mmCIF file of C-alpha atoms and ligand atoms in Angstrom:
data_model
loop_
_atom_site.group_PDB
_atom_site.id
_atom_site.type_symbol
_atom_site.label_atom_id
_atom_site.label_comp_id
_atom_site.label_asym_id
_atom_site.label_seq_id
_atom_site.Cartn_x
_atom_site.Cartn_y
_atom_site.Cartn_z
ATOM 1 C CA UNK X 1 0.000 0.000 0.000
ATOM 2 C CA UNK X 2 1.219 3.531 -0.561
ATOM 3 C CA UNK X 3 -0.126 6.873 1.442
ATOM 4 C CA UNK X 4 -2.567 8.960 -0.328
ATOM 5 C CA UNK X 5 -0.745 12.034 -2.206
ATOM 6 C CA UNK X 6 -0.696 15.336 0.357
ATOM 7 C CA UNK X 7 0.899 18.455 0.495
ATOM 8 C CA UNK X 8 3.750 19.381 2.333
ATOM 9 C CA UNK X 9 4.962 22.264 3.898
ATOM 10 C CA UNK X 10 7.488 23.060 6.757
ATOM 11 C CA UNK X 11 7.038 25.960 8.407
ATOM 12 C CA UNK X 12 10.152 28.183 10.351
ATOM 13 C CA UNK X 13 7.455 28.972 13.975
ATOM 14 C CA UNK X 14 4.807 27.685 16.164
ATOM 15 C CA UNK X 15 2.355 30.639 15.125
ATOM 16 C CA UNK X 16 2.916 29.651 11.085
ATOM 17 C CA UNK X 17 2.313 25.797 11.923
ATOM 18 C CA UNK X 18 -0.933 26.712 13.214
ATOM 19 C CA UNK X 19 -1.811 28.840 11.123
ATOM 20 C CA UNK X 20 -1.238 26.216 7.794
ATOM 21 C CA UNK X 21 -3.264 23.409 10.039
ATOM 22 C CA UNK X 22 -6.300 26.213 10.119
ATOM 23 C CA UNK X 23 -5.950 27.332 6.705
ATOM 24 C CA UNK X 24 -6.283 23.153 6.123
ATOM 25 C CA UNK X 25 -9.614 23.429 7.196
ATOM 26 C CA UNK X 26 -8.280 20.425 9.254
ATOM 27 C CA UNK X 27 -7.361 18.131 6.675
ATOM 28 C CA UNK X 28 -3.904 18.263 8.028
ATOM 29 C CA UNK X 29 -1.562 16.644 10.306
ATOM 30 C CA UNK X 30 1.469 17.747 11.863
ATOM 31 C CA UNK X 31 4.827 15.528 11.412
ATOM 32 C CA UNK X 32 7.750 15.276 13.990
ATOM 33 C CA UNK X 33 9.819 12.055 13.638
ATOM 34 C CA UNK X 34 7.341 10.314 11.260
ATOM 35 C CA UNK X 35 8.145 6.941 12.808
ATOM 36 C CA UNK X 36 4.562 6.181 13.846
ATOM 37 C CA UNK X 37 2.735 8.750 11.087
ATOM 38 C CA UNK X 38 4.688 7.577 8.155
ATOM 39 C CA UNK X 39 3.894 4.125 8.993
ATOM 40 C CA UNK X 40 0.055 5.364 9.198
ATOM 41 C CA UNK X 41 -0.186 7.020 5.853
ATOM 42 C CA UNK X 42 1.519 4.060 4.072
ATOM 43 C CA UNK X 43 -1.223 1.537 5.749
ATOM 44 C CA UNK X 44 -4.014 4.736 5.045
ATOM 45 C CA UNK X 45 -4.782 4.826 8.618
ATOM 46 C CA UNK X 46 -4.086 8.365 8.183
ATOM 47 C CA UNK X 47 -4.730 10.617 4.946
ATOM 48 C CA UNK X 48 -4.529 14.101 5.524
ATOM 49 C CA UNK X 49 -4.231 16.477 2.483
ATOM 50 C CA UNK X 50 -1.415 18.113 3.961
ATOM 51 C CA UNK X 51 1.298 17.262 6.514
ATOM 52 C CA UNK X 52 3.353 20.163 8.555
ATOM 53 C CA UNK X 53 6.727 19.290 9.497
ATOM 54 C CA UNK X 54 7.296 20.839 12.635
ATOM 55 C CA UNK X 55 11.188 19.733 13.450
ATOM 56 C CA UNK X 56 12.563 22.977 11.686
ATOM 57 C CA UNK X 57 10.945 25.005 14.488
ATOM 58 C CA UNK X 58 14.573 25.751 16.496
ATOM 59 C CA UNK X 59 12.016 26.820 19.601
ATOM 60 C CA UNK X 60 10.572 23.393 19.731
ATOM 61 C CA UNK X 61 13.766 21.349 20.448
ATOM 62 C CA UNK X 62 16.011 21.021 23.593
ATOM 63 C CA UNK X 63 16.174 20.873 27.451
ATOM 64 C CA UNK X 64 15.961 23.736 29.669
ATOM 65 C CA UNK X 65 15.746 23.732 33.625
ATOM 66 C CA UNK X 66 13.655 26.495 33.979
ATOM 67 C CA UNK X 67 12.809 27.353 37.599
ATOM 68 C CA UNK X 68 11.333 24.436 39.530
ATOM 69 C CA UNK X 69 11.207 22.156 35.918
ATOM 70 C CA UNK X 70 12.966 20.643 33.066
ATOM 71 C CA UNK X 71 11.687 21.815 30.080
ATOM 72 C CA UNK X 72 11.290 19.084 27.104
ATOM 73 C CA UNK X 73 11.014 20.780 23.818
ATOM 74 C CA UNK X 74 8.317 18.808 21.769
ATOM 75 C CA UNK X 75 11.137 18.085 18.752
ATOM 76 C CA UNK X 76 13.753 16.811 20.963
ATOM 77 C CA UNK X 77 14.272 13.359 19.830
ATOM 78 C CA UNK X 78 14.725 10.273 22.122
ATOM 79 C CA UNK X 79 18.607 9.841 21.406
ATOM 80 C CA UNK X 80 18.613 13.302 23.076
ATOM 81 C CA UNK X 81 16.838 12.205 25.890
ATOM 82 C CA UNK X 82 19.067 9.304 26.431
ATOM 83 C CA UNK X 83 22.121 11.191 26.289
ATOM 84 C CA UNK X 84 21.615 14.312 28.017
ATOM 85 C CA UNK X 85 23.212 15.090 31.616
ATOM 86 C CA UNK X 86 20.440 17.340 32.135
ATOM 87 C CA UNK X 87 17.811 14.175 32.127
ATOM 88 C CA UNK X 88 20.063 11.978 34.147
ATOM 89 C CA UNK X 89 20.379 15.207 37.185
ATOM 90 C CA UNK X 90 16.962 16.010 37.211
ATOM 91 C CA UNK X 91 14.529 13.422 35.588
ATOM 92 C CA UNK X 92 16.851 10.216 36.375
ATOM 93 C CA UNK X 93 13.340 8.024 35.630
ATOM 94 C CA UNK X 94 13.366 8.968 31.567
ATOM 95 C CA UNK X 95 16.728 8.716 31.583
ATOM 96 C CA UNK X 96 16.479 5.066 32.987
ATOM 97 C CA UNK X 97 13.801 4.451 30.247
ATOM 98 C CA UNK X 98 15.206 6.287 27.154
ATOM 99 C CA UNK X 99 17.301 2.843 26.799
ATOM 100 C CA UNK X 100 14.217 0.840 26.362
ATOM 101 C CA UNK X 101 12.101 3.302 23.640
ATOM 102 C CA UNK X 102 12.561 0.812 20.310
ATOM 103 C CA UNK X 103 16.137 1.109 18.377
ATOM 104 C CA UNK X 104 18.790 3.615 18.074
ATOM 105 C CA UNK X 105 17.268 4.064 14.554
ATOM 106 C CA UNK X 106 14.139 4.988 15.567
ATOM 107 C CA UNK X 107 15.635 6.891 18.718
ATOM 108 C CA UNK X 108 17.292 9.215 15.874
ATOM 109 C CA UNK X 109 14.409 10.417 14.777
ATOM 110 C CA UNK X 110 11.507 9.857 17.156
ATOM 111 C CA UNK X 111 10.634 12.874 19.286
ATOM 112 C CA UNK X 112 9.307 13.006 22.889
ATOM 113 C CA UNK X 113 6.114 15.634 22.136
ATOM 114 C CA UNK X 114 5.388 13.019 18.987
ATOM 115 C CA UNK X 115 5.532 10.105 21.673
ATOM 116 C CA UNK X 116 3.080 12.072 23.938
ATOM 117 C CA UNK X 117 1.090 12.858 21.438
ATOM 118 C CA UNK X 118 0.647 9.660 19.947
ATOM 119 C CA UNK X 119 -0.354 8.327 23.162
ATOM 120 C CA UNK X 120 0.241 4.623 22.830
ATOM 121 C CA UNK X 121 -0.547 2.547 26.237
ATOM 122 C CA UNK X 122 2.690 0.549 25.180
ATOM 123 C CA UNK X 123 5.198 3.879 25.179
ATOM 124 C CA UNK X 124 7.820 4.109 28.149
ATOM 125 C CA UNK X 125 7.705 7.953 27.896
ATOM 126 C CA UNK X 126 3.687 8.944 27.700
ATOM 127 C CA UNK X 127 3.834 6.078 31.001
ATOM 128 C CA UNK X 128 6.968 7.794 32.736
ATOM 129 C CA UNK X 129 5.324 11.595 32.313
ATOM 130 C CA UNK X 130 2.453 10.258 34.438
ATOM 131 C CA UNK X 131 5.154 8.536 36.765
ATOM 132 C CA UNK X 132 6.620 12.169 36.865
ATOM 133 C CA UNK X 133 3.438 14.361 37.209
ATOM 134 C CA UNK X 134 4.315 16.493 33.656
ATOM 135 C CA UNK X 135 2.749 19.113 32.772
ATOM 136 C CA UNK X 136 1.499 19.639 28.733
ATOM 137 C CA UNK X 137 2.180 22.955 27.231
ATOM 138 C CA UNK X 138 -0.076 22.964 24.788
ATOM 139 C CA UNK X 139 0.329 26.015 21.819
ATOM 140 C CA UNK X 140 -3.182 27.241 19.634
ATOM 141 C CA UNK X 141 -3.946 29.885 17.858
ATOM 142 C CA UNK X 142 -5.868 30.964 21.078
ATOM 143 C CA UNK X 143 -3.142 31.016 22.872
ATOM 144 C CA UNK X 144 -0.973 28.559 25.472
ATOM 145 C CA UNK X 145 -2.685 26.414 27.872
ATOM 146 C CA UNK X 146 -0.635 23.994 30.309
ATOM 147 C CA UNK X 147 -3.047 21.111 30.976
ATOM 148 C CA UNK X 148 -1.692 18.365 33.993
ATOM 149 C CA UNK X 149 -0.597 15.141 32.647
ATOM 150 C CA UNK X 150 -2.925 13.356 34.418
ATOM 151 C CA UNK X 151 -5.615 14.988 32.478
ATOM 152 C CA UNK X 152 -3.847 14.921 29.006
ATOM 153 C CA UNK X 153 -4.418 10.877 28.282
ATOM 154 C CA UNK X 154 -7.594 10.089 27.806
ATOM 155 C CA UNK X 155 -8.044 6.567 26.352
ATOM 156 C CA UNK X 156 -6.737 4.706 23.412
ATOM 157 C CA UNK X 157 -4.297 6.862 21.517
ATOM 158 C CA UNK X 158 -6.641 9.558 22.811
ATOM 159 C CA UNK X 159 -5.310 12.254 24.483
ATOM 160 C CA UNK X 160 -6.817 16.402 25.570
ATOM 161 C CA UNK X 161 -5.264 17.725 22.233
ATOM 162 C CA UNK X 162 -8.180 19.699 19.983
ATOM 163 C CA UNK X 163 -7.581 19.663 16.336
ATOM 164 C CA UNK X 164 -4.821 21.961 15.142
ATOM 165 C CA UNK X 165 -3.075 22.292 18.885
ATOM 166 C CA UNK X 166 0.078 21.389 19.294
ATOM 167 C CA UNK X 167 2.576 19.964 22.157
ATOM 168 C CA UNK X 168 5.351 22.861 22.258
ATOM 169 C CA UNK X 169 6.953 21.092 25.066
ATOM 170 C CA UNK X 170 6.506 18.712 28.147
ATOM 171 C CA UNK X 171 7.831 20.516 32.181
ATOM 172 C CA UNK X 172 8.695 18.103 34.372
ATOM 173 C CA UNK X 173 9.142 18.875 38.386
ATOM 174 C CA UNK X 174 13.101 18.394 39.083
ATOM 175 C CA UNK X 175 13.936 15.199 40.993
ATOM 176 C CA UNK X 176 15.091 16.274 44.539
ATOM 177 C CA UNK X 177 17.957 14.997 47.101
ATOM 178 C CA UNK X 178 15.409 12.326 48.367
ATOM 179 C CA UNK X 179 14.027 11.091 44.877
ATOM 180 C CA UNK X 180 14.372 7.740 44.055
ATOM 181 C CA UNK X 181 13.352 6.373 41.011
ATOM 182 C CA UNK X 182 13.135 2.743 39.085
ATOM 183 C CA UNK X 183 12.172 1.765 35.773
ATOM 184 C CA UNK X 184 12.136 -1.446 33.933
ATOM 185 C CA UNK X 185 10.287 -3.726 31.346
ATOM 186 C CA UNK X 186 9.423 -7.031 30.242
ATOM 187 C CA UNK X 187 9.459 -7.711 26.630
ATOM 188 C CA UNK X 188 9.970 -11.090 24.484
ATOM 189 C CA UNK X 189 12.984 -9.326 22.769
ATOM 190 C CA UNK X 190 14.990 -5.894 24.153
ATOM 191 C CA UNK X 191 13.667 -3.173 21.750
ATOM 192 C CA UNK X 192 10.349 -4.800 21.019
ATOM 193 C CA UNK X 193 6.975 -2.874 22.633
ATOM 194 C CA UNK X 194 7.154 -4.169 26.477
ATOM 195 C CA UNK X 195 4.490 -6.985 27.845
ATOM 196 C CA UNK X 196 4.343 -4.837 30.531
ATOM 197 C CA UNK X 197 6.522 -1.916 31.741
ATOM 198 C CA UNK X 198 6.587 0.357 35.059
ATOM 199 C CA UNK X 199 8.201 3.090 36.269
ATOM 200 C CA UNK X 200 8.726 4.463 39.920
ATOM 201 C CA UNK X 201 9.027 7.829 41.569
ATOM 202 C CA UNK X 202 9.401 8.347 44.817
ATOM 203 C CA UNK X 203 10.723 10.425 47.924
ATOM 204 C CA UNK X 204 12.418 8.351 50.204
ATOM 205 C CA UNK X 205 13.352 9.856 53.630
ATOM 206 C CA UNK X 206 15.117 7.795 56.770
ATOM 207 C CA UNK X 207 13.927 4.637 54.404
ATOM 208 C CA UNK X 208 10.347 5.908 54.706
ATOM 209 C CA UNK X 209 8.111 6.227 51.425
ATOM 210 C CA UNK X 210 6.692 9.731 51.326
ATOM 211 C CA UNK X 211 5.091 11.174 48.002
ATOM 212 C CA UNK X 212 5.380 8.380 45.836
ATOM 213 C CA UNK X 213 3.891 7.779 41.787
ATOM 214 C CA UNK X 214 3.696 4.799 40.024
ATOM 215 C CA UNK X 215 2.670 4.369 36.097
ATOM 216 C CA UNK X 216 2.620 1.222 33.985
ATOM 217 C CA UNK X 217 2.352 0.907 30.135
ATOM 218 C CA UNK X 218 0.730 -1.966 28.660
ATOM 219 C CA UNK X 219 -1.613 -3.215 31.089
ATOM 220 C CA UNK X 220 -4.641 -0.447 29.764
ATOM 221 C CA UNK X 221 -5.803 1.283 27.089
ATOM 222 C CA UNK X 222 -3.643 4.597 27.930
ATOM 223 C CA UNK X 223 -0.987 4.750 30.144
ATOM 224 C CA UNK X 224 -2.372 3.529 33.956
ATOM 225 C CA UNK X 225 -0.960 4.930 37.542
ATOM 226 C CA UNK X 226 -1.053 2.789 40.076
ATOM 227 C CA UNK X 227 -2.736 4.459 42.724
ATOM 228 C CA UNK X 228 -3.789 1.723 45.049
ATOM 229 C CA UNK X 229 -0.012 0.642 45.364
ATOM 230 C CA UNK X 230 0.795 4.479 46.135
ATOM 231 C CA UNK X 231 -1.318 4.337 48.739
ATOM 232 C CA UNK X 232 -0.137 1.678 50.296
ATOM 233 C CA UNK X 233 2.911 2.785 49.835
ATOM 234 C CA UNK X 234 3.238 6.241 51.313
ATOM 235 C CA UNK X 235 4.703 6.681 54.753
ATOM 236 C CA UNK X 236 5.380 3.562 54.895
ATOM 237 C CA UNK X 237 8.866 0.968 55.435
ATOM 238 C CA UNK X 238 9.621 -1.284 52.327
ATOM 239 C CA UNK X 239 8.643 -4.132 54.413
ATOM 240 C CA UNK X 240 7.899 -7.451 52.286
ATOM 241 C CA UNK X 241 4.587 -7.317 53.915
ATOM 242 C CA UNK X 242 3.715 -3.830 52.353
ATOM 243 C CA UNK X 243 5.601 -4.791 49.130
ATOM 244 C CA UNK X 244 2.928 -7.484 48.782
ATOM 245 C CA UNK X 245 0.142 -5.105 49.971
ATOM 246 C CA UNK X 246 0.993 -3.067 47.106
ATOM 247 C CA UNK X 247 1.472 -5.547 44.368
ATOM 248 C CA UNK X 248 -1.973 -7.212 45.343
ATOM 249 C CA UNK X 249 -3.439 -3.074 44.810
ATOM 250 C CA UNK X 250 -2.442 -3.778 41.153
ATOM 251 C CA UNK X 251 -5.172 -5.971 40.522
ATOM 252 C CA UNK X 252 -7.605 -2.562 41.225
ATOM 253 C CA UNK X 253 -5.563 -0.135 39.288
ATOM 254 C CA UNK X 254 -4.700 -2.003 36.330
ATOM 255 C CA UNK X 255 -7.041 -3.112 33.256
ATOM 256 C CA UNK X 256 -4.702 -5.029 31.234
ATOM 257 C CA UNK X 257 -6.446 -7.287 28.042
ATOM 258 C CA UNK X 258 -5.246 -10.064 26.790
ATOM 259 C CA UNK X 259 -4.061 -11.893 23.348
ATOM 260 C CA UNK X 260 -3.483 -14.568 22.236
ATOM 261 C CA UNK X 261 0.539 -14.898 23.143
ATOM 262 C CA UNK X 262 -0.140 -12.969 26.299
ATOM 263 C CA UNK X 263 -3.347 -13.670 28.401
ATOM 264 C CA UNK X 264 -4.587 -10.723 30.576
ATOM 265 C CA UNK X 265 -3.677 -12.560 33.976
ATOM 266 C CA UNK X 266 -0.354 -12.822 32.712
ATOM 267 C CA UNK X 267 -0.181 -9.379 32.244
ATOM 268 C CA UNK X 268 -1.178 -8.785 35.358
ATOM 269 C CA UNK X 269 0.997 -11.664 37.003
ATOM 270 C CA UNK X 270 4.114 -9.464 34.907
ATOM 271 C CA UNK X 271 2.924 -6.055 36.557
ATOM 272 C CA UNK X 272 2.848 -7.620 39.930
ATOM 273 C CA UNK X 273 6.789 -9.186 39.496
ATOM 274 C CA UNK X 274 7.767 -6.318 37.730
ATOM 275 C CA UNK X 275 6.470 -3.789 41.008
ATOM 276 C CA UNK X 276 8.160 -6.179 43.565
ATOM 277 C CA UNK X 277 11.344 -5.762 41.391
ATOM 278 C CA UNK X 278 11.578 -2.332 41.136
ATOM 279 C CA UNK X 279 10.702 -1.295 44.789
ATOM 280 C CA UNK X 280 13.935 -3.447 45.568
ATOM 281 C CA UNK X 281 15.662 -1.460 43.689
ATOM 282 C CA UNK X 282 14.613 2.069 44.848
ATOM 283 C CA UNK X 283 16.540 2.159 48.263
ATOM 284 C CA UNK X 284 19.753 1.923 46.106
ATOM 285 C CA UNK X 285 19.017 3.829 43.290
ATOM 286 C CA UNK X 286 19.695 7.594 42.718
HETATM 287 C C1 LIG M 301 9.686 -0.425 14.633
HETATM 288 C C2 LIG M 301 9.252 0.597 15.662
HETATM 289 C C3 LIG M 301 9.404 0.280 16.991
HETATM 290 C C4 LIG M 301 9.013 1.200 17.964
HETATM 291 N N1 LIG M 301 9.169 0.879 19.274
HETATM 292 C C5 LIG M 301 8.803 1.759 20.225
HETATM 293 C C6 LIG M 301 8.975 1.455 21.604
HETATM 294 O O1 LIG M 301 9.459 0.388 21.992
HETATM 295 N N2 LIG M 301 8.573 2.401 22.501
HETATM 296 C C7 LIG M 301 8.029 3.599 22.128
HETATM 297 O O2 LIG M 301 7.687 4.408 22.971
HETATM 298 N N3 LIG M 301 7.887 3.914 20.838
HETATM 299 C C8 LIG M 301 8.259 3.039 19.877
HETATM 300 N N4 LIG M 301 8.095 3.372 18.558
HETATM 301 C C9 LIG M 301 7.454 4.664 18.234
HETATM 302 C C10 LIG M 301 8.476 5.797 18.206
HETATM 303 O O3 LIG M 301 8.984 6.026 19.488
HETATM 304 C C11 LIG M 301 7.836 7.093 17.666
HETATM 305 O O4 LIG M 301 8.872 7.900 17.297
HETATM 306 C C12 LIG M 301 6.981 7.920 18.576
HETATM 307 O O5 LIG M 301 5.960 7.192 19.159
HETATM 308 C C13 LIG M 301 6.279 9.057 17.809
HETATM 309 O O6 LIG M 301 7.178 10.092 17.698
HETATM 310 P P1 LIG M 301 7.438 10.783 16.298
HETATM 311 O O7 LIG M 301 8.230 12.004 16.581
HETATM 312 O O8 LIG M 301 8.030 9.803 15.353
HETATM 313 O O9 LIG M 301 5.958 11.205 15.858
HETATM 314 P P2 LIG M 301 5.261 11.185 14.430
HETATM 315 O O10 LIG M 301 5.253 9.798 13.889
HETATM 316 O O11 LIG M 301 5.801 12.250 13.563
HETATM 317 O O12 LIG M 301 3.776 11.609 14.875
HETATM 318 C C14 LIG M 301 2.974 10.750 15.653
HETATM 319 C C15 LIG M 301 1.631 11.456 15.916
HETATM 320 O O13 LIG M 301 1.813 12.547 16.797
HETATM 321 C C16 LIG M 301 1.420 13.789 16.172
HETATM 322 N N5 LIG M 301 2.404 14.775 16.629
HETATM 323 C C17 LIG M 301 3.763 14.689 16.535
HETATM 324 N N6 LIG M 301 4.334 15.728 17.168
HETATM 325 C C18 LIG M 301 3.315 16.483 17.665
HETATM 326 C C19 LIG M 301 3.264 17.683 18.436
HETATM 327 N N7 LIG M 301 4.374 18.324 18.850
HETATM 328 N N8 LIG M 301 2.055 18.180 18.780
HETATM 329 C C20 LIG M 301 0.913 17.535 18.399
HETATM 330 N N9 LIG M 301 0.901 16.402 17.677
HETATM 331 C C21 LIG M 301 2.088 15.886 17.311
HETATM 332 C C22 LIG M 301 1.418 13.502 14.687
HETATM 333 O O14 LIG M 301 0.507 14.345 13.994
HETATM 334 C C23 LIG M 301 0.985 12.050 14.659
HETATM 335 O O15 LIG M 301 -0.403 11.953 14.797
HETATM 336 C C24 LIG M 301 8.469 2.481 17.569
HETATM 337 C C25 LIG M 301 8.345 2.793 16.208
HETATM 338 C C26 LIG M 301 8.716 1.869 15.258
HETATM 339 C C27 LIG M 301 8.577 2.233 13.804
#
């Protein structure tokens, strides 16, 4: 199959990449990496008349601490992610799961705001925003909104974008002296979309659990915190008592379906070895 015939334009700014999606009367959609899009249009999933290539925008790319947050351009690609020092100081959870997001070919060109946008319940970094309680700036020709992460995914590969907005970049809180963080994933093969995958964030004082987030991908239609565990969790010892406590929460918070290869109670059997794993790991972890 081959993708419909469309337009193409890439615009220099934010304000003119609005403006063409308007003047599209829709029929448009934007283009970052064009590893899950270009895929799309070749099956015809997708056929807009025109597509917008957004990664000449300079504003759009890069990492910026900016007060209390690390700002995540929406064109800054995954290999930039994985590499940065910034991400490894002050968001040590994405840089733990940068590793994990496909190949380094499709970590060249990816980008994080095209990741969030997408919205796919089996993506480390839509999963690992939750984890890290992002915040969505969100650019229309109205104007900027910021809209709380945990409002931003809505179901499957549905997320609090309108038509015509667009992510200009993702804040995340900086981690802090006590954060400790854990991320890992079960998959058949490394590099292949994850059974089930996790992701840990937590505040860790005198080897007490304050604030503490937890976010899986893979076990619902959109990327699922764990809130039960968390509750277990905070102020709490990691005693094996409330380690099981919190992995037997999981069967509340998570809605994972099954296939064939992968029944939904393994999926859930997964989640609950993969939680036990990582709070092992958090005491040591930076
Ligand atoms: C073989 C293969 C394996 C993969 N494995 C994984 C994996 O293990 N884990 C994983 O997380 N991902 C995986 N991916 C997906 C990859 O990470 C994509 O790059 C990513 O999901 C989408 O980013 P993109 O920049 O390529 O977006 P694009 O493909 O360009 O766009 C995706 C969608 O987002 C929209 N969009 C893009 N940017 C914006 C923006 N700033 N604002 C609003 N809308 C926007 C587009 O219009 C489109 O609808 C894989 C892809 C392939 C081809």
């Amino acid at each position: 199959m081959k993708a419909r015939a469309f337009e193409y334009v890439r615009p220099q700014s934010v304000e003119e990449a609005l403006r063409a999606f308007a003047d599209a009367d829709g029929d448009a959609a934007y283009i970052a990496g064009g590893q899950s899009l270009v895929p799309a249009l070749a099956l015809r999933l997708q056929a807009p008349a025109l597509l917008i290539d957004i990664t000449r925008i300079g504003d759009l790319s890069g990492l910026d601490v900016v007060e209390d947050r690390l700002r995540i351009g929406a064109t800054t690609r995954h290999f930039e992610i994985l590499g940065s020092e910034l991400v490894a100081k002050h968001a040590p959870l994405l840089a733990m799961a940068a590793p994990f997001v496909a190949h380094p070919a499709i970590r060249n060109k990816g980008t994080f705001g095209g990741s969030l946008a997408l919205a796919d319940p089996a993506s480390e970094f839509p999963a690992m925003a939750l984890a890290l309680d992002a915040q969505i700036e969100i650019a229309s020709l109205e104007g900027d909104r910021h809209v709380p992460v945990a409002d931003f995914f809505l179901g499957l590969y549905e997320t609090a974008l309108q038509p015509g907005e667009m992510i200009r970049a993702v804040h995340v809180p900086l981690a802090g002296a006590k954060t400790r963080c854990a991320f890992d994933e079960l998959a058949r093969r490394r590099g292949d979309y994850a059974l089930v995958g996790a992701g840990v964030n937590a505040e860790i004082d005198d080897g007490r659990i304050g604030r503490v987030r937890i976010a899986f991908l893979s076990v619902g239609p959109m990327p699922m915190r764990a809130k039960g565990a968390e509750e277990v969790l905070a102020g709490n010892r990691l005693t094996c008592e409330i380690v099981r406590e919190a992995q037997d929460a999981l069967s509340v918070d998570l809605n994972p379906s099954g296939d064939e290869g992968t029944p939904a109670e393994m999926r859930m059997h997964l989640a609950r070895v993969l939680l036990g794993r990582l709070l092992g790991r958090l005491e040591t972890t930076p």
